[in-house]
Coordinates of C-alpha atoms in Angstrom, one line a residue:
M1248 CA 103.1 86.1 97.9
S1249 CA 101.3 88.0 100.7
Q1250 CA 101.3 84.9 102.9
T1251 CA 105.0 85.5 103.5
M1252 CA 104.6 89.2 104.1
Y1253 CA 102.6 89.0 107.3
D1254 CA 101.8 86.3 109.9
P1255 CA 98.2 85.0 109.2
A1256 CA 98.0 83.3 112.6
R1257 CA 98.7 86.5 114.5
V1258 CA 96.2 88.4 112.5
Q1259 CA 93.6 85.7 113.0
S1260 CA 94.3 85.7 116.7
L1261 CA 92.6 89.1 116.9
G1262 CA 89.3 87.2 116.9
E1263 CA 90.2 85.7 120.3
E1264 CA 90.2 89.0 122.2
I1265 CA 87.4 89.1 124.9
L1266 CA 85.2 92.2 124.6
D1267 CA 84.6 94.2 127.7
F1268 CA 84.2 97.8 129.0
R1269 CA 87.2 98.9 127.1
H1270 CA 85.4 98.5 123.8
K1271 CA 82.9 101.4 123.7
A1272 CA 81.1 100.1 120.6
V1273 CA 80.0 96.9 122.5
P1274 CA 76.9 97.0 124.6
A1275 CA 77.1 95.6 128.1
A1276 CA 74.8 92.7 127.1
L1277 CA 77.5 91.5 124.6
Q1278 CA 80.5 91.8 126.8
G1279 CA 82.3 88.6 127.5
L1280 CA 82.1 87.4 123.9
D1281 CA 85.3 87.2 121.9
I1282 CA 85.5 89.2 118.7
S1283 CA 84.9 86.1 116.5
E1284 CA 81.7 85.3 118.4
F1285 CA 80.6 89.0 118.2
S1286 CA 81.2 88.9 114.4
G1287 CA 79.6 85.5 113.8
R1288 CA 76.3 85.9 115.7
G1289 CA 74.4 87.6 112.9
L1290 CA 73.7 90.6 115.1
G1291 CA 71.5 93.3 113.7
L1292 CA 72.5 96.9 113.9
N1293 CA 69.6 97.4 116.4
Q1294 CA 71.4 95.2 118.9
L1295 CA 74.3 97.7 119.2
Q1296 CA 74.2 101.0 120.9
T1297 CA 74.9 104.6 120.2
P1298 CA 77.1 106.6 119.7
L1299 CA 78.6 104.3 117.2
L1300 CA 81.0 104.2 114.3
T1301 CA 80.5 101.4 111.7
L1302 CA 82.3 100.2 108.6
D1303 CA 80.6 98.7 105.5
R1304 CA 82.1 95.4 104.3
D1305 CA 80.9 95.7 100.7
A1306 CA 82.4 99.2 100.4
L1307 CA 85.7 98.3 102.0
D1308 CA 86.0 95.4 99.6
F1309 CA 85.0 97.4 96.6
N1310 CA 87.4 100.2 97.4
A1311 CA 90.3 97.8 98.0
R1312 CA 89.8 95.9 94.8
L1313 CA 89.3 99.1 92.7
L1314 CA 92.6 100.6 93.6
A1315 CA 94.5 97.3 93.5
A1316 CA 93.3 96.7 89.9
W1317 CA 94.0 100.3 88.9
C1318 CA 97.6 100.0 90.1
E1319 CA 98.1 96.6 88.5
E1320 CA 96.9 97.9 85.1
R1321 CA 99.5 100.6 85.3
G1322 CA 102.4 98.6 86.7
I1323 CA 102.4 100.7 89.8
L1324 CA 103.1 99.4 93.3
L1325 CA 100.9 100.2 96.3
A1326 CA 102.1 100.5 99.9
P1327 CA 98.9 101.6 101.6
H1328 CA 99.4 104.1 104.5
G1329 CA 98.4 101.9 107.4
K1330 CA 98.2 104.9 109.8
T1331 CA 94.7 105.6 108.4
T1332 CA 93.2 102.4 109.9
M1333 CA 95.9 100.9 112.2
S1334 CA 94.1 97.7 111.5
P1335 CA 96.3 94.6 110.9
E1336 CA 93.2 92.9 109.5
L1337 CA 92.7 95.5 106.8
W1338 CA 96.4 95.7 106.1
A1339 CA 96.4 91.9 105.5
R1340 CA 93.5 92.3 103.1
Q1341 CA 95.4 94.9 101.2
M1342 CA 98.5 92.7 101.1
D1343 CA 96.3 89.8 99.9
L1344 CA 95.2 92.0 97.0
G1345 CA 98.8 92.5 95.9
A1346 CA 100.1 95.5 98.0
W1347 CA 103.9 95.8 97.9
G1348 CA 104.1 96.6 101.6
I1349 CA 102.6 98.8 104.3
T1350 CA 103.5 102.4 105.0
L1351 CA 103.5 103.8 108.5
A1352 CA 104.3 107.1 110.2
N1353 CA 106.2 106.5 113.4
A1354 CA 108.1 103.8 115.3
A1355 CA 105.1 102.9 117.5
Q1356 CA 103.1 102.0 114.4
L1357 CA 106.1 100.0 113.0
R1358 CA 106.1 98.0 116.2
V1359 CA 102.4 97.1 115.7
A1360 CA 103.1 96.0 112.2
R1361 CA 106.1 93.9 113.2
H1362 CA 104.0 92.2 116.0
F1363 CA 101.7 90.9 113.4
G1364 CA 104.5 89.8 111.2
F1365 CA 104.5 92.4 108.4
T1366 CA 107.9 92.3 106.9
R1367 CA 108.0 95.0 104.2
L1368 CA 107.4 98.4 105.7
M1369 CA 108.0 102.0 104.6
L1370 CA 108.3 104.7 107.3
A1371 CA 107.1 107.9 105.6
N1372 CA 109.1 110.0 108.0
S1373 CA 112.6 110.4 109.4
L1374 CA 113.9 108.2 112.3
T1375 CA 115.4 110.5 114.9
D1376 CA 114.7 108.8 118.2
P1377 CA 117.9 106.8 119.1
Q1378 CA 116.0 103.8 120.5
A1379 CA 113.7 103.7 117.4
I1380 CA 116.8 103.9 115.1
R1381 CA 118.5 100.9 116.8
W1382 CA 115.3 98.9 116.9
A1383 CA 114.6 99.4 113.2
A1384 CA 118.1 98.3 112.3
D1385 CA 117.8 95.2 114.5
Q1386 CA 114.5 94.4 112.8
A1387 CA 116.2 94.8 109.4
A1388 CA 119.0 92.5 110.5
D1389 CA 116.4 89.9 111.5
G1390 CA 115.0 89.7 107.9
S1391 CA 112.5 92.5 107.7
R1392 CA 112.8 95.4 105.3
I1393 CA 112.2 98.9 106.7
V1394 CA 112.7 101.8 104.3
S1395 CA 112.7 105.2 106.1
W1396 CA 113.2 108.8 104.9
V1397 CA 115.9 111.4 105.4
D1398 CA 115.5 115.1 104.7
S1399 CA 118.7 116.7 106.2
V1400 CA 122.4 116.1 106.5
D1401 CA 121.9 116.3 110.3
T1402 CA 119.5 113.4 110.2
V1403 CA 122.1 111.4 108.2
A1404 CA 124.7 112.1 110.8
L1405 CA 122.3 111.1 113.6
L1406 CA 121.5 107.8 111.9
D1407 CA 125.2 107.1 111.4
R1408 CA 126.0 107.7 115.0
E1409 CA 123.2 105.6 116.4
L1410 CA 123.5 102.7 113.9
T1411 CA 127.1 102.0 114.8
G1412 CA 127.1 98.3 115.9
H1413 CA 123.5 97.9 114.8
G1414 CA 123.7 97.2 111.1
T1415 CA 122.4 99.2 108.2
L1416 CA 119.2 100.8 107.1
D1417 CA 117.6 101.5 103.7
V1418 CA 116.6 105.2 103.2
I1419 CA 115.2 107.4 100.6
V1420 CA 115.8 111.1 100.2
E1421 CA 112.7 113.1 100.8
R1422 CA 112.2 116.1 98.4
G1423 CA 109.9 118.7 100.0
G1424 CA 108.2 121.8 98.6
H1425 CA 107.9 125.4 99.9
G1426 CA 105.2 125.6 102.4
G1427 CA 104.9 121.9 102.7
R1428 CA 105.7 119.6 105.5
T1429 CA 109.0 117.8 105.7
G1430 CA 111.5 117.3 102.9
A1431 CA 114.5 119.1 101.5
R1432 CA 113.3 122.4 100.1
T1433 CA 115.7 122.7 97.2
H1434 CA 117.3 120.5 94.7
Q1435 CA 120.8 121.3 95.9
E1436 CA 119.9 120.5 99.5
A1437 CA 118.5 117.1 98.4
L1438 CA 121.6 116.4 96.5
A1439 CA 123.8 117.1 99.5
I1440 CA 121.7 114.7 101.6
A1441 CA 122.0 112.0 99.0
R1442 CA 125.8 112.4 98.9
A1443 CA 125.9 112.1 102.7
V1444 CA 123.9 108.9 102.6
H1445 CA 126.0 107.5 99.8
D1446 CA 129.2 108.2 101.9
S1447 CA 127.7 106.6 105.0
P1448 CA 128.7 103.0 105.8
Q1449 CA 125.5 102.6 107.8
L1450 CA 122.9 103.6 105.2
R1451 CA 121.9 102.5 101.7
L1452 CA 120.3 105.1 99.4
V1453 CA 117.4 103.2 97.6
G1454 CA 115.1 105.9 96.3
V1455 CA 113.5 109.3 96.3
G1456 CA 110.1 110.5 97.3
G1457 CA 107.8 112.8 99.3
Y1458 CA 104.3 113.8 100.0
E1459 CA 102.4 116.1 97.6
G1460 CA 99.2 116.4 99.7
A1461 CA 100.7 119.1 102.0
L1462 CA 101.0 121.4 99.0
A1463 CA 97.4 121.6 97.9
H1464 CA 94.0 121.0 99.3
T1465 CA 91.9 121.3 96.2
A1466 CA 91.6 119.8 92.7
D1467 CA 91.3 123.1 90.9
D1468 CA 93.9 124.3 88.3
A1469 CA 96.1 126.0 91.0
G1470 CA 96.1 123.0 93.3
L1471 CA 96.9 120.5 90.6
A1472 CA 99.7 122.8 89.2
A1473 CA 101.3 122.9 92.6
V1474 CA 101.1 119.2 92.9
R1475 CA 102.5 118.4 89.5
G1476 CA 105.3 121.0 89.8
Y1477 CA 106.4 119.4 93.0
L1478 CA 106.3 115.9 91.5
A1479 CA 108.5 117.2 88.6
D1480 CA 111.0 118.2 91.3
V1481 CA 111.0 114.6 92.6
V1482 CA 111.7 113.3 89.1
A1483 CA 114.5 115.8 88.6
L1484 CA 116.1 114.7 91.8
H1485 CA 115.9 111.0 90.8
E1486 CA 117.5 111.7 87.5
A1487 CA 120.3 113.7 89.2
L1488 CA 121.0 110.9 91.6
L1489 CA 121.2 108.4 88.7
A1490 CA 123.6 110.7 86.8
E1491 CA 125.9 111.1 89.7
G1492 CA 125.8 107.4 90.7
L1493 CA 124.6 108.1 94.2
Y1494 CA 122.3 105.1 94.6
D1495 CA 123.4 102.2 96.6
A1496 CA 121.1 99.5 95.2
D1497 CA 120.0 97.9 91.9
E1498 CA 116.3 98.0 92.9
L1499 CA 115.1 101.6 93.5
I1500 CA 111.9 103.3 94.6
A1501 CA 110.3 106.6 93.6
T1502 CA 107.3 107.2 95.9
A1503 CA 104.6 109.8 96.5
G1504 CA 100.9 109.8 96.5
G1505 CA 98.3 110.0 99.2
S1506 CA 94.6 109.4 98.4
A1507 CA 93.9 112.8 96.8
Y1508 CA 96.3 113.0 93.9
F1509 CA 97.6 109.5 93.1
D1510 CA 96.6 109.8 89.5
D1511 CA 98.9 112.8 89.1
V1512 CA 101.7 111.0 90.9
V1513 CA 101.4 108.1 88.4
D1514 CA 101.2 110.5 85.5
V1515 CA 104.4 112.4 86.5
L1516 CA 106.4 109.8 88.2
G1517 CA 105.3 106.9 86.0
P1518 CA 107.9 107.5 83.3
V1519 CA 110.8 106.8 85.7
R1520 CA 109.8 103.2 85.9
T1521 CA 112.4 100.8 84.4
S1522 CA 112.8 97.1 84.4
G1523 CA 116.6 97.3 84.7
G1524 CA 119.2 95.4 83.0
D1525 CA 122.4 96.3 81.0
G1526 CA 123.8 98.0 84.1
A1527 CA 120.6 100.1 84.7
P1528 CA 118.7 99.7 88.0
H1529 CA 115.2 98.5 88.3
V1530 CA 113.0 101.4 89.4
D1531 CA 109.5 101.0 90.8
V1532 CA 106.9 103.7 91.4
V1533 CA 105.1 103.3 94.7
I1534 CA 102.0 105.1 95.8
R1535 CA 101.0 105.2 99.4
S1536 CA 97.3 105.9 99.4
G1537 CA 95.7 105.1 102.8
A1538 CA 92.3 106.7 103.1
Y1539 CA 90.9 105.1 99.9
I1540 CA 89.9 101.8 101.6
V1541 CA 87.5 103.6 103.9
H1542 CA 86.9 106.8 101.8
D1543 CA 84.3 109.3 103.2
D1544 CA 81.3 111.5 102.5
G1545 CA 83.4 114.7 102.8
F1546 CA 86.9 115.7 101.9
Y1547 CA 87.9 112.6 99.9
R1548 CA 84.5 112.3 98.2
G1549 CA 85.2 115.7 96.7
I1550 CA 88.9 115.4 95.8
S1551 CA 89.6 111.7 95.0
P1552 CA 90.6 111.2 91.4
F1553 CA 87.8 108.6 91.1
S1554 CA 85.1 110.9 92.3
R1555 CA 85.9 114.4 91.4
Q1556 CA 83.5 114.4 88.4
D1557 CA 80.9 111.9 89.6
P1558 CA 81.1 111.0 93.4
D1559 CA 78.4 108.4 93.0
G1560 CA 79.6 106.9 89.8
P1561 CA 80.1 103.1 89.4
Q1562 CA 83.9 103.4 89.5
S1563 CA 84.0 105.9 92.4
F1564 CA 85.2 104.9 95.8
R1565 CA 82.3 104.4 98.3
S1566 CA 82.2 105.7 101.8
A1567 CA 82.6 102.7 104.1
M1568 CA 82.1 104.6 107.4
H1569 CA 79.1 106.1 109.1
G1570 CA 78.3 107.5 112.5
W1571 CA 75.1 106.7 114.4
V1572 CA 74.0 109.0 117.2
R1573 CA 70.8 109.6 119.2
V1574 CA 69.1 112.9 119.9
V1575 CA 69.6 113.5 123.6
S1576 CA 68.0 116.9 123.9
Q1577 CA 65.7 119.2 122.0
P1578 CA 66.0 122.3 124.1
E1579 CA 64.6 124.9 121.8
P1580 CA 62.9 125.2 118.4
G1581 CA 65.2 124.2 115.5
L1582 CA 67.9 122.8 117.8
A1583 CA 68.7 119.3 118.8
I1584 CA 71.7 118.1 120.8
L1585 CA 73.2 114.8 119.7
E1586 CA 75.2 112.4 121.8
G1587 CA 78.3 112.2 119.6
G1588 CA 81.1 114.8 119.6
K1589 CA 84.9 115.2 119.1
R1590 CA 85.6 112.0 121.1
D1591 CA 83.5 109.9 118.7
L1592 CA 83.5 111.6 115.3
P1593 CA 85.9 113.3 113.0
F1594 CA 85.6 117.1 112.6
D1595 CA 89.0 118.4 111.3
E1596 CA 88.1 118.1 107.6
G1597 CA 84.5 119.1 107.8
L1598 CA 81.7 118.5 110.3
P1599 CA 79.5 115.4 110.2
V1600 CA 76.6 115.6 107.8
P1601 CA 73.1 114.3 108.9
Q1602 CA 71.8 111.9 106.3
V1603 CA 69.0 109.8 107.7
L1604 CA 66.5 110.1 110.6
S1605 CA 64.9 107.0 112.1
A1606 CA 62.9 106.1 115.2
G1607 CA 65.6 103.7 116.3
L1608 CA 68.9 102.1 115.4
G1609 CA 68.4 99.7 112.5
E1610 CA 64.9 100.9 111.7
E1611 CA 63.7 102.4 108.4
G1612 CA 64.6 106.0 108.1
V1613 CA 63.9 109.1 106.0
P1614 CA 66.4 111.5 104.5
L1615 CA 67.1 114.4 106.8
A1616 CA 66.9 117.4 104.4
G1617 CA 67.6 120.9 105.6
A1618 CA 69.4 119.9 108.8
E1619 CA 73.0 120.8 109.5
I1620 CA 75.5 120.1 112.3
T1621 CA 77.0 123.5 113.2
A1622 CA 79.3 122.7 116.0
V1623 CA 80.7 119.8 118.1
N1624 CA 81.8 119.7 121.7
D1625 CA 83.8 116.8 123.3
Q1626 CA 80.7 114.6 123.6
H1627 CA 77.9 116.5 121.8
A1628 CA 76.9 117.9 118.4
F1629 CA 74.6 120.8 117.7
L1630 CA 72.0 120.0 115.0
R1631 CA 70.1 122.9 113.5
F1632 CA 67.0 121.9 111.6
P1633 CA 63.9 123.4 110.0
E1634 CA 61.2 123.8 112.7
D1635 CA 58.7 121.9 110.7
L1636 CA 60.8 118.7 111.1
D1637 CA 59.7 116.5 114.0
I1638 CA 63.0 115.6 115.8
R1639 CA 62.7 114.2 119.3
P1640 CA 65.0 112.7 122.0
G1641 CA 65.8 109.0 121.4
Q1642 CA 65.6 109.2 117.6
V1643 CA 68.7 108.0 115.7
I1644 CA 70.5 110.0 113.0
R1645 CA 72.9 108.4 110.6
L1646 CA 75.9 110.7 109.8
G1647 CA 78.1 111.0 106.8
L1648 CA 81.7 111.6 107.9
S1649 CA 84.8 113.3 106.6
H1650 CA 88.4 112.1 107.0
P1651 CA 88.8 108.4 108.0
C1652 CA 92.2 109.1 109.5
T1653 CA 90.6 111.0 112.4
A1654 CA 87.5 108.8 112.6
L1655 CA 88.9 105.3 113.2
D1656 CA 91.4 106.6 115.8
K1657 CA 88.6 107.2 118.3
W1658 CA 87.5 103.5 118.4
T1659 CA 89.3 100.4 119.6
L1660 CA 86.7 98.1 118.0
I1661 CA 84.6 99.0 115.0
P1662 CA 81.6 96.8 114.0
V1663 CA 81.6 95.9 110.3
L1664 CA 78.2 95.7 108.7
D1665 CA 77.4 93.7 105.5
S1666 CA 76.2 96.8 103.6
T1667 CA 74.5 100.1 104.3
R1668 CA 73.6 100.9 100.7
D1669 CA 70.4 99.0 100.1
T1670 CA 69.1 98.0 103.6
S1671 CA 67.9 99.9 106.6
S1672 CA 68.7 96.9 108.9
P1673 CA 72.2 95.7 108.1
T1674 CA 73.8 92.7 109.8
V1675 CA 77.1 92.7 111.8
V1676 CA 79.5 90.5 109.9
G1677 CA 82.8 91.4 111.4
A1678 CA 84.7 93.8 113.7
V1679 CA 87.9 95.8 113.0
R1680 CA 90.4 96.0 115.9
T1681 CA 92.5 99.2 115.8
F1682 CA 95.8 100.0 117.5
F1683 CA 96.2 103.7 117.6

């Protein structure tokens, strides 16, 4: 099925790109290779340079298969949020494992997906730019499906105006929550939006949804209660739209779920699933988890449904990303300055965590106990460490990172290693090209 959902030839053409100075992960000695040659040479980690972000092939594959199987067992559809990786190659892998489609956040990201032939897309946002509205409608008229969101009557009026002469668009009504991000804040507001969509000749109402992750940041009782209460509001809206006959299609979507609470989404929204028939619509529940395929050693390690109780368990997601940086200065006792900073490493959901110290990249290392990164500048990180540790300029530190969404966006090309779990000298087996 997935072979009709994207263009394999265009995805494979990524391997033809010539590497040069624009790809900061690639040493000067390897420039001039194309990505396929870079990936197929059997390069060792020690042939790369720092600072560096790498991905782990085995972890990526494990994570992708784990959630795909979990969704299949429950009859839930998955539309991974592609903005996490902005990698058509990884999107294609997710589609090959049965994903329903790819979720994206803005029109520029939609254009990337369409360039690589992805034909079923969800925009987890409202289209409000006139050019983007008309472009999306033209894409839909050309055979693609783009489902976007609306959260106000004003947005519906804007879409109506701009779509005149450009066909129709499928939309879902976004239910929000107090203190959250976008979305209608009350049930009555959401109903009014749905009625406006239903009355529009340019729009088709095909579902309801939203994003629960903006309402909580923890997996404690208070956080989970906020999430589940919000999801119950989404269900109530769906039931009200059915009762009032406001849907404009026979195949409907109820969608929520990032990478932190997708189990609660399935638990609360799951009962709205129906197979249709006898005049009733077919209703699918779609989760949009994005960070899961990369996972991390920080925020998602602590909050993911698969790792809250046992982050290192056999059925927990595995972090597929690591940072590698050298010590560039050791100016005073207990302080080392590292070469990677905000331009290279994520910091918004927790600072990088030093894991392993080695004499060189790809060499045997030792756990770096007692050390902590306390601050990051644009290009540097401050490592505080016990003074009895021997840390010197030129040594390499492997970092655990938090939040893949703000890690991958700093790299146009990311080397993929075979595995970092059981070897100190992994081999380059691929490269992920990103389009942020």
